[in-house]
């Protein structure tokens, strides 16, 4: 047990030396900008969904149906991104509060949890980007089917009959 206490004390001393009140404060601008970007993504998604829903009402299209499915997945991921980002912000704030109250170990643990939550938020963001790329591929494939053998300007490629 003496060895365990020495290890715990070293961790506590390391936490005291490394963590100050300003360490978690460094994340505040990054998390704020991240949440702003997530909000913008959500607003764009909602506009696209409304537009596709209107198109779906006027004329049923397979592409619109597939796009709506992908958009649903993106909305769910955006929700998770926002939740993890807000949780990261909250944990970072609690970390600063713990350090303010001289509860260094609690401050360090909360800061670590904040970093984990921020990492999860970024992973959800990456996943959402991959799905949005897939959605663009669905749209490009649909445009390719409409145009047949024509290029984007309506011209046939060289050698095409």
Coordinates of N, CA, C and O in Angstrom, one line a residue:
X1 N 0.8 -1.2 0.0 CA 0.0 0.0 0.0 C 0.9 1.3 0.0 O 0.4 2.3 -0.5
X2 N 2.1 1.2 0.6 CA 3.0 2.3 0.6 C 3.4 2.7 -0.8 O 3.5 3.9 -1.1
X3 N 3.6 1.7 -1.6 CA 4.0 1.9 -3.0 C 2.8 2.6 -3.8 O 3.0 3.5 -4.6
X4 N 1.6 2.1 -3.5 CA 0.4 2.7 -4.2 C 0.2 4.1 -3.8 O -0.1 5.0 -4.6
X5 N 0.4 4.4 -2.5 CA 0.3 5.8 -2.0 C 1.3 6.7 -2.7 O 1.0 7.9 -3.0
X6 N 2.5 6.2 -2.8 CA 3.6 7.0 -3.5 C 3.2 7.3 -4.9 O 3.4 8.4 -5.4
X7 N 2.6 6.3 -5.6 CA 2.2 6.5 -7.0 C 1.1 7.5 -7.1 O 1.1 8.4 -7.9
X8 N 0.1 7.4 -6.2 CA -1.0 8.3 -6.1 C -0.5 9.7 -5.8 O -1.0 10.7 -6.4
X9 N 0.4 9.9 -4.9 CA 1.0 11.2 -4.6 C 1.7 11.8 -5.8 O 1.7 13.0 -6.0
X10 N 2.5 10.9 -6.5 CA 3.2 11.4 -7.7 C 2.2 11.9 -8.7 O 2.4 13.0 -9.3
X11 N 1.1 11.2 -8.9 CA 0.0 11.7 -9.9 C -0.6 13.0 -9.4 O -0.7 13.9 -10.2
X12 N -0.8 13.1 -8.1 CA -1.4 14.3 -7.5 C -0.4 15.4 -7.7 O -0.8 16.5 -8.1
X13 N 0.9 15.2 -7.4 CA 1.9 16.3 -7.6 C 2.0 16.7 -9.0 O 2.1 17.9 -9.3
X14 N 2.0 15.7 -9.9 CA 2.1 16.0 -11.3 C 0.9 16.8 -11.8 O 1.0 17.8 -12.5
X15 N -0.3 16.5 -11.3 CA -1.5 17.2 -11.6 C -1.4 18.7 -11.1 O -1.8 19.6 -11.8
X16 N -0.9 18.8 -10.0 CA -0.8 20.2 -9.4 C 0.2 21.0 -10.2 O 0.0 22.2 -10.4
X17 N 1.3 20.4 -10.6 CA 2.3 21.1 -11.3 C 1.9 21.5 -12.8 O 2.2 22.6 -13.3
X18 N 1.2 20.6 -13.4 CA 0.9 20.8 -14.8 C -0.4 21.6 -15.0 O -0.5 22.5 -15.9
X19 N -1.4 21.3 -14.2 CA -2.7 22.0 -14.4 C -2.9 23.3 -13.7 O -2.7 23.3 -12.5
X20 N -3.2 24.3 -14.4 CA -3.5 25.6 -13.8 C -4.9 25.9 -14.3 O -5.5 25.2 -15.1
X21 N -5.5 27.0 -13.8 CA -6.8 27.4 -14.2 C -6.9 27.7 -15.6 O -7.9 27.6 -16.3
X22 N -5.7 28.2 -16.2 CA -5.7 28.6 -17.6 C -5.7 27.4 -18.6 O -6.0 27.6 -19.8
X23 N -5.2 26.2 -18.1 CA -5.1 25.1 -19.0 C -6.5 24.7 -19.7 O -6.6 24.7 -20.9
X24 N -7.5 24.5 -18.9 CA -8.8 24.2 -19.5 C -9.4 25.4 -20.3 O -10.1 25.2 -21.2
X25 N -9.0 26.6 -19.8 CA -9.5 27.8 -20.5 C -9.1 27.9 -21.9 O -9.7 28.5 -22.8
X26 N -8.0 27.2 -22.2 CA -7.5 27.2 -23.6 C -8.4 26.5 -24.6 O -8.4 26.8 -25.8
X27 N -9.2 25.6 -24.1 CA -10.2 24.9 -24.9 C -11.4 25.7 -25.3 O -12.1 25.4 -26.2
X28 N -11.7 26.7 -24.5 CA -13.0 27.5 -24.7 C -13.2 28.0 -26.1 O -14.2 27.8 -26.7
X29 N -12.2 28.7 -26.7 CA -12.4 29.2 -28.0 C -12.6 28.1 -29.0 O -13.4 28.2 -29.9
X30 N -11.8 27.0 -28.9 CA -11.9 25.9 -29.9 C -13.3 25.3 -29.8 O -13.9 25.0 -30.8
X31 N -13.7 25.0 -28.6 CA -15.1 24.4 -28.4 C -16.2 25.3 -28.9 O -17.1 24.9 -29.6
X32 N -16.0 26.6 -28.6 CA -17.1 27.5 -29.1 C -17.1 27.6 -30.6 O -18.2 27.6 -31.2
X33 N -16.0 27.6 -31.3 CA -16.0 27.6 -32.8 C -16.5 26.3 -33.3 O -17.2 26.3 -34.3
X34 N -16.2 25.2 -32.7 CA -16.7 23.9 -33.1 C -18.2 23.9 -33.0 O -18.9 23.4 -33.9
X35 N -18.8 24.3 -31.9 CA -20.2 24.3 -31.7 C -20.9 25.3 -32.8 O -22.0 24.9 -33.3
X36 N -20.2 26.4 -33.1 CA -20.8 27.2 -34.1 C -20.8 26.5 -35.5 O -21.8 26.6 -36.2
X37 N -19.7 25.8 -35.8 CA -19.7 25.1 -37.1 C -20.7 24.0 -37.1 O -21.4 23.8 -38.1
X38 N -21.0 23.3 -36.0 CA -22.0 22.3 -35.9 C -23.4 22.9 -36.1 O -24.2 22.3 -36.7
X39 N -23.6 24.0 -35.5 CA -24.9 24.7 -35.7 C -25.1 25.1 -37.1 O -26.2 24.9 -37.6
X40 N -24.1 25.6 -37.8 CA -24.2 25.9 -39.2 C -24.5 24.7 -40.0 O -25.4 24.7 -40.9
X41 N -23.9 23.6 -39.7 CA -24.1 22.3 -40.4 C -25.6 21.9 -40.3 O -26.2 21.5 -41.2
X42 N -26.1 22.0 -39.0 CA -27.5 21.6 -38.8 C -28.4 22.5 -39.6 O -29.4 22.0 -40.1
X43 N -28.2 23.8 -39.6 CA -29.1 24.7 -40.4 C -29.1 24.4 -41.8 O -30.1 24.3 -42.5
X44 N -27.9 24.1 -42.4 CA -27.8 23.7 -43.8 C -28.6 22.4 -44.1 O -29.3 22.2 -45.0
X45 N -28.4 21.4 -43.2 CA -29.1 20.1 -43.3 C -30.6 20.3 -43.3 O -31.3 19.7 -44.1
X46 N -31.1 21.2 -42.4 CA -32.5 21.4 -42.3 C -33.1 22.1 -43.6 O -34.1 21.7 -44.1
X47 N -32.3 23.0 -44.2 CA -32.7 23.6 -45.4 C -32.8 22.6 -46.6 O -33.7 22.6 -47.4
X48 N -31.7 21.7 -46.6 CA -31.7 20.7 -47.7 C -32.9 19.7 -47.5 O -33.5 19.3 -48.5
X49 N -33.2 19.3 -46.3 CA -34.3 18.4 -46.0 C -35.6 19.0 -46.5 O -36.4 18.4 -47.1
X50 N -35.8 20.3 -46.1 CA -37.1 20.9 -46.5 C -37.2 21.0 -48.1 O -38.2 20.7 -48.6
X51 N -36.1 21.3 -48.7 CA -36.1 21.4 -50.2 C -36.4 20.0 -50.8 O -37.2 19.9 -51.7
X52 N -35.7 19.0 -50.3 CA -36.0 17.6 -50.8 C -37.4 17.1 -50.5 O -38.0 16.4 -51.3
X53 N -37.9 17.5 -49.4 CA -39.3 17.1 -49.0 C -40.3 17.7 -50.0 O -41.2 17.1 -50.4
X54 N -40.0 19.0 -50.4 CA -40.9 19.7 -51.4 C -40.8 19.0 -52.7 O -41.8 18.8 -53.4
X55 N -39.6 18.6 -53.1 CA -39.4 17.9 -54.4 C -40.1 16.6 -54.4 O -40.6 16.2 -55.4
X56 N -40.0 15.9 -53.3 CA -40.6 14.6 -53.1 C -42.1 14.7 -53.3 O -42.8 13.8 -53.9
X57 N -42.7 15.8 -52.8 CA -44.2 15.9 -52.9 C -44.6 16.2 -54.3 O -45.6 15.6 -54.8
X58 N -43.8 17.0 -55.1 CA -44.2 17.3 -56.4 C -44.0 16.1 -57.4 O -44.8 15.9 -58.2
X59 N -42.9 15.4 -57.3 CA -42.6 14.3 -58.1 C -41.7 13.3 -57.4 O -40.6 13.7 -57.0
X60 N -42.2 12.1 -57.2 CA -41.5 11.1 -56.5 C -40.2 10.7 -57.2 O -40.3 10.3 -58.4
X61 N -39.1 10.8 -56.6 CA -37.8 10.4 -57.2 C -37.1 9.5 -56.3 O -37.0 9.7 -55.1
X62 N -36.4 8.4 -56.8 CA -35.6 7.5 -56.1 C -34.5 8.2 -55.4 O -34.1 8.0 -54.3
X63 N -33.9 9.1 -56.2 CA -32.7 9.9 -55.7 C -33.1 10.7 -54.5 O -32.3 10.7 -53.4
X64 N -34.2 11.4 -54.5 CA -34.6 12.2 -53.4 C -34.9 11.3 -52.2 O -34.5 11.7 -51.0
X65 N -35.4 10.1 -52.4 CA -35.7 9.2 -51.3 C -34.4 8.8 -50.6 O -34.2 8.8 -49.4
X66 N -33.4 8.4 -51.5 CA -32.1 8.0 -50.9 C -31.4 9.2 -50.2 O -30.8 9.0 -49.2
X67 N -31.5 10.4 -50.8 CA -30.9 11.5 -50.2 C -31.5 11.8 -48.8 O -30.8 12.1 -47.8
X68 N -32.8 11.6 -48.7 CA -33.5 11.9 -47.4 C -33.0 10.9 -46.4 O -32.8 11.2 -45.2
X69 N -32.8 9.6 -46.8 CA -32.3 8.6 -45.8 C -30.9 9.0 -45.3 O -30.7 8.9 -44.1
X70 N -30.1 9.5 -46.2 CA -28.7 9.9 -45.8 C -28.8 11.1 -44.9 O -28.0 11.3 -44.0
X71 N -29.7 12.0 -45.3 CA -29.8 13.2 -44.5 C -30.3 12.9 -43.1 O -29.9 13.5 -42.1
X72 N -31.2 11.9 -42.9 CA -31.6 11.5 -41.6 C -30.4 11.0 -40.8 O -30.3 11.4 -39.6
X73 N -29.6 10.2 -41.4 CA -28.4 9.8 -40.6 C -27.5 10.9 -40.2 O -26.9 11.0 -39.1
X74 N -27.4 11.9 -41.1 CA -26.5 13.1 -40.9 C -27.1 13.9 -39.7 O -26.3 14.4 -38.9
X75 N -28.4 14.0 -39.7 CA -29.0 14.8 -38.6 C -28.8 14.1 -37.3 O -28.5 14.8 -36.3
X76 N -28.9 12.8 -37.2 CA -28.7 12.1 -36.0 C -27.2 12.3 -35.5 O -26.9 12.6 -34.4
X77 N -26.3 12.2 -36.5 CA -24.9 12.3 -36.1 C -24.6 13.8 -35.7 O -23.8 14.0 -34.8
X78 N -25.2 14.7 -36.4 CA -25.0 16.1 -36.0 C -25.5 16.4 -34.5 O -24.9 17.1 -33.8
X79 N -26.6 15.7 -34.2 CA -27.1 15.8 -32.8 C -26.1 15.2 -31.8 O -25.8 15.9 -30.8
X80 N -25.5 14.1 -32.2 CA -24.5 13.5 -31.3 C -23.2 14.4 -31.2 O -22.6 14.5 -30.2
X81 N -22.9 15.0 -32.3 CA -21.7 15.9 -32.4 C -22.0 17.1 -31.4 O -21.1 17.5 -30.6
X82 N -23.2 17.6 -31.5 CA -23.5 18.8 -30.7 C -23.6 18.4 -29.2 O -23.1 19.1 -28.3
X83 N -24.2 17.3 -28.9 CA -24.2 16.8 -27.5 C -22.9 16.6 -26.9 O -22.5 17.1 -25.8
X84 N -22.0 15.9 -27.7 CA -20.6 15.7 -27.2 C -19.8 17.0 -27.1 O -19.1 17.2 -26.1
X85 N -20.1 17.9 -28.0 CA -19.4 19.2 -27.9 C -19.8 20.0 -26.7 O -19.0 20.6 -26.0
X86 N -21.1 20.1 -26.5 CA -21.7 20.8 -25.3 C -21.2 20.1 -24.0 O -20.8 20.8 -23.0
X87 N -21.2 18.8 -24.0 CA -20.7 18.1 -22.8 C -19.2 18.4 -22.5 O -18.8 18.6 -21.4
X88 N -18.5 18.5 -23.6 CA -17.0 18.8 -23.5 C -16.9 20.2 -22.9 O -16.1 20.5 -22.0
X89 N -17.7 21.2 -23.3 CA -17.7 22.5 -22.8 C -18.1 22.5 -21.3 O -17.4 23.2 -20.5
X90 N -19.1 21.8 -21.0 CA -19.5 21.7 -19.6 C -18.4 21.1 -18.7 O -18.1 21.6 -17.6
X91 N -17.9 20.0 -19.1 CA -16.8 19.4 -18.4 C -15.6 20.3 -18.2 O -14.9 20.3 -17.2
X92 N -15.3 21.0 -19.3 CA -14.2 21.9 -19.2 C -14.4 23.0 -18.2 O -13.6 23.4 -17.4
X93 N -15.7 23.5 -18.2 CA -16.1 24.5 -17.2 C -16.0 24.0 -15.8 O -15.4 24.6 -14.8
X94 N -16.5 22.8 -15.6 CA -16.4 22.1 -14.3 C -14.9 21.9 -13.8 O -14.6 22.0 -12.7
X95 N -14.1 21.6 -14.8 CA -12.7 21.4 -14.5 C -12.1 22.7 -14.0 O -11.3 22.7 -13.0
X96 N -12.4 23.8 -14.7 CA -11.9 25.1 -14.2 C -12.4 25.4 -12.8 O -11.7 25.9 -11.9
X97 N -13.7 25.1 -12.5 CA -14.3 25.3 -11.2 C -13.6 24.5 -10.2 O -13.2 24.9 -9.1
X98 N -13.3 23.2 -10.5 CA -12.5 22.3 -9.6 C -11.2 22.9 -9.3 O -10.7 22.9 -8.1
X99 N -10.5 23.3 -10.3 CA -9.2 23.9 -10.1 C -9.3 25.2 -9.3 O -8.4 25.5 -8.4
X100 N -10.3 26.0 -9.5 CA -10.5 27.2 -8.7 C -10.7 26.9 -7.2 O -10.2 27.7 -6.4
X101 N -11.4 25.8 -7.0 CA -11.6 25.4 -5.6 C -10.4 24.6 -5.0 O -10.5 24.1 -3.9
X102 N -9.3 24.6 -5.8 CA -8.1 23.8 -5.3 C -8.4 22.3 -5.2 O -7.7 21.7 -4.4
X103 N -9.3 21.8 -6.0 CA -9.5 20.4 -6.1 C -8.8 19.9 -7.4 O -9.4 19.6 -8.4
X104 N -7.5 19.9 -7.3 CA -6.7 19.6 -8.5 C -7.0 18.3 -9.1 O -7.1 18.2 -10.4
X105 N -7.1 17.2 -8.3 CA -7.4 15.9 -8.9 C -8.7 15.9 -9.7 O -8.8 15.4 -10.8
X106 N -9.7 16.5 -9.1 CA -11.0 16.6 -9.8 C -10.9 17.4 -11.0 O -11.5 17.1 -12.1
X107 N -10.2 18.5 -11.0 CA -10.0 19.3 -12.1 C -9.3 18.6 -13.3 O -9.7 18.7 -14.4
X108 N -8.3 17.8 -12.9 CA -7.5 17.0 -13.9 C -8.5 16.0 -14.5 O -8.5 15.8 -15.8
X109 N -9.2 15.3 -13.7 CA -10.1 14.2 -14.2 C -11.2 14.8 -15.1 O -11.5 14.3 -16.2
X110 N -11.8 15.9 -14.7 CA -12.8 16.6 -15.5 C -12.2 17.1 -16.8 O -12.9 17.0 -17.9
X111 N -11.0 17.6 -16.8 CA -10.4 18.1 -18.0 C -10.1 16.9 -19.0 O -10.4 17.0 -20.2
X112 N -9.7 15.8 -18.4 CA -9.5 14.6 -19.2 C -10.8 14.1 -19.9 O -10.9 13.7 -21.0
X113 N -11.9 14.1 -19.1 CA -13.2 13.7 -19.6 C -13.7 14.7 -20.7 O -14.3 14.3 -21.7
X114 N -13.3 16.0 -20.5 CA -13.7 17.0 -21.5 C -12.9 16.7 -22.8 O -13.5 16.8 -23.9
X115 N -11.7 16.3 -22.7 CA -10.9 16.0 -23.9 C -11.5 14.8 -24.6 O -11.6 14.7 -25.8
X116 N -11.9 13.8 -23.8 CA -12.5 12.6 -24.4 C -13.8 12.9 -25.1 O -14.1 12.5 -26.2
X117 N -14.6 13.8 -24.5 CA -15.9 14.2 -25.1 C -15.7 15.0 -26.4 O -16.4 14.8 -27.4
X118 N -14.7 15.8 -26.3 CA -14.3 16.6 -27.5 C -13.9 15.7 -28.6 O -14.3 15.8 -29.8
X119 N -13.1 14.6 -28.3 CA -12.6 13.7 -29.3 C -13.8 12.9 -29.9 O -13.9 12.7 -31.1
X120 N -14.8 12.5 -29.1 CA -16.0 11.8 -29.6 C -16.7 12.7 -30.5 O -17.2 12.3 -31.6
X121 N -16.8 14.0 -30.2 CA -17.5 15.0 -31.0 C -16.8 15.0 -32.4 O -17.5 15.1 -33.5
X122 N -15.5 15.0 -32.4 CA -14.8 15.1 -33.7 C -14.9 13.8 -34.5 O -15.0 13.8 -35.7
X123 N -15.0 12.7 -33.8 CA -15.2 11.4 -34.5 C -16.6 11.4 -35.1 O -16.8 11.0 -36.3
X124 N -17.6 11.9 -34.4 CA -19.0 12.0 -35.0 C -19.0 12.9 -36.2 O -19.6 12.7 -37.2
X125 N -18.2 14.0 -36.1 CA -18.1 14.9 -37.2 C -17.4 14.3 -38.4 O -17.9 14.4 -39.6
X126 N -16.4 13.5 -38.2 CA -15.8 12.8 -39.3 C -16.7 11.8 -40.0 O -16.8 11.7 -41.2
X127 N -17.5 11.1 -39.2 CA -18.5 10.1 -39.7 C -19.5 10.9 -40.5 O -19.9 10.4 -41.6
X128 N -20.0 12.0 -40.0 CA -21.0 12.8 -40.8 C -20.4 13.3 -42.1 O -21.1 13.3 -43.1
X129 N -19.1 13.7 -42.1 CA -18.5 14.1 -43.4 C -18.5 12.9 -44.4 O -18.7 13.1 -45.6
X130 N -18.2 11.7 -43.9 CA -18.1 10.6 -44.8 C -19.5 10.3 -45.4 O -19.6 10.0 -46.5
X131 N -20.6 10.4 -44.5 CA -21.9 10.2 -45.1 C -22.3 11.3 -46.1 O -22.9 11.0 -47.1
X132 N -21.9 12.6 -45.8 CA -22.2 13.6 -46.7 C -21.5 13.4 -48.0 O -22.1 13.7 -49.1
X133 N -20.3 12.9 -48.0 CA -19.6 12.6 -49.3 C -20.4 11.5 -50.0 O -20.5 11.6 -51.3
X134 N -20.9 10.5 -49.3 CA -21.7 9.5 -49.9 C -23.0 10.1 -50.6 O -23.4 9.7 -51.7
X135 N -23.6 11.0 -49.9 CA -24.8 11.7 -50.4 C -24.5 12.4 -51.7 O -25.3 12.4 -52.6
X136 N -23.3 13.1 -51.7 CA -22.9 13.8 -52.9 C -22.7 12.8 -54.1 O -23.0 13.1 -55.2
X137 N -22.1 11.6 -53.8 CA -21.9 10.6 -54.8 C -23.3 10.1 -55.3 O -23.4 9.8 -56.5
X138 N -24.3 10.0 -54.5 CA -25.6 9.6 -55.0 C -26.1 10.6 -56.0 O -26.7 10.3 -57.0
X139 N -25.9 11.9 -55.6 CA -26.4 13.0 -56.5 C -25.6 13.0 -57.8 O -26.2 13.1 -58.9
X140 N -24.3 12.8 -57.8 CA -23.5 12.8 -59.0 C -23.9 11.6 -59.9 O -24.0 11.7 -61.1
X141 N -24.2 10.4 -59.3 CA -24.6 9.3 -60.0 C -25.9 9.6 -60.7 O -26.1 9.2 -61.9
X142 N -26.8 10.2 -60.0 CA -28.1 10.6 -60.6 C -28.0 11.5 -61.8 O -28.6 11.4 -62.8
X143 N -27.1 12.5 -61.6 CA -26.8 13.4 -62.8 C -26.2 12.7 -63.9 O -26.5 13.0 -65.1
X144 N -25.3 11.7 -63.7 CA -24.7 10.9 -64.7 C -25.8 10.1 -65.5 O -25.7 9.9 -66.7
X145 N -26.8 9.6 -64.8 CA -27.8 8.8 -65.4 C -28.7 9.7 -66.3 O -29.2 9.3 -67.3
X146 N -28.9 10.9 -65.8 CA -29.7 11.9 -66.6 C -29.1 12.3 -67.9 O -29.7 12.3 -68.9
X147 N -27.8 12.5 -67.8 CA -27.0 13.0 -68.9 C -26.6 11.9 -69.9 O -26.1 12.2 -71.0
X148 N -26.7 10.7 -69.5 CA -26.3 9.6 -70.4 C -24.8 9.6 -70.6 O -24.0 9.6 -69.7
X149 N -24.4 9.7 -71.9 CA -23.0 9.8 -72.2 C -22.4 11.2 -72.3 O -21.3 11.4 -72.8
X150 N -23.2 12.2 -72.0 CA -22.8 13.6 -72.1 C -21.9 14.0 -70.9 O -22.1 13.5 -69.8
X151 N -21.0 15.0 -71.2 CA -20.3 15.5 -70.1 C -21.1 16.6 -69.4 O -22.3 16.8 -69.8
X152 N -20.6 17.3 -68.4 CA -21.3 18.3 -67.6 C -21.9 19.4 -68.5 O -22.8 20.1 -68.2
X153 N -21.2 19.7 -69.7 CA -21.6 20.8 -70.5 C -22.6 20.4 -71.6 O -23.0 21.1 -72.5
X154 N -23.0 19.1 -71.6 CA -24.0 18.6 -72.5 C -23.4 18.1 -73.8 O -24.0 17.8 -74.8
X155 N -22.0 18.0 -73.8 CA -21.3 17.5 -75.0 C -21.0 16.0 -74.9 O -20.7 15.6 -73.8
X156 N -21.0 15.3 -76.0 CA -20.6 13.9 -75.9 C -19.1 13.8 -75.9 O -18.4 14.6 -76.5
X157 N -18.5 12.8 -75.2 CA -17.1 12.7 -75.2 C -16.6 12.3 -76.6 O -17.3 11.8 -77.4
X158 N -15.3 12.6 -76.9 CA -14.7 12.3 -78.2 C -14.8 10.8 -78.5 O -14.6 10.0 -77.6
X159 N -15.2 10.5 -79.7 CA -15.3 9.1 -80.1 C -16.7 8.5 -79.8 O -17.0 7.4 -80.2
X160 N -17.6 9.2 -79.1 CA -18.9 8.7 -78.8 C -19.8 9.0 -80.0 O -19.7 10.0 -80.6
X161 N -20.7 8.0 -80.2 CA -21.6 8.1 -81.4 C -23.0 8.7 -80.9 O -23.5 8.4 -79.9

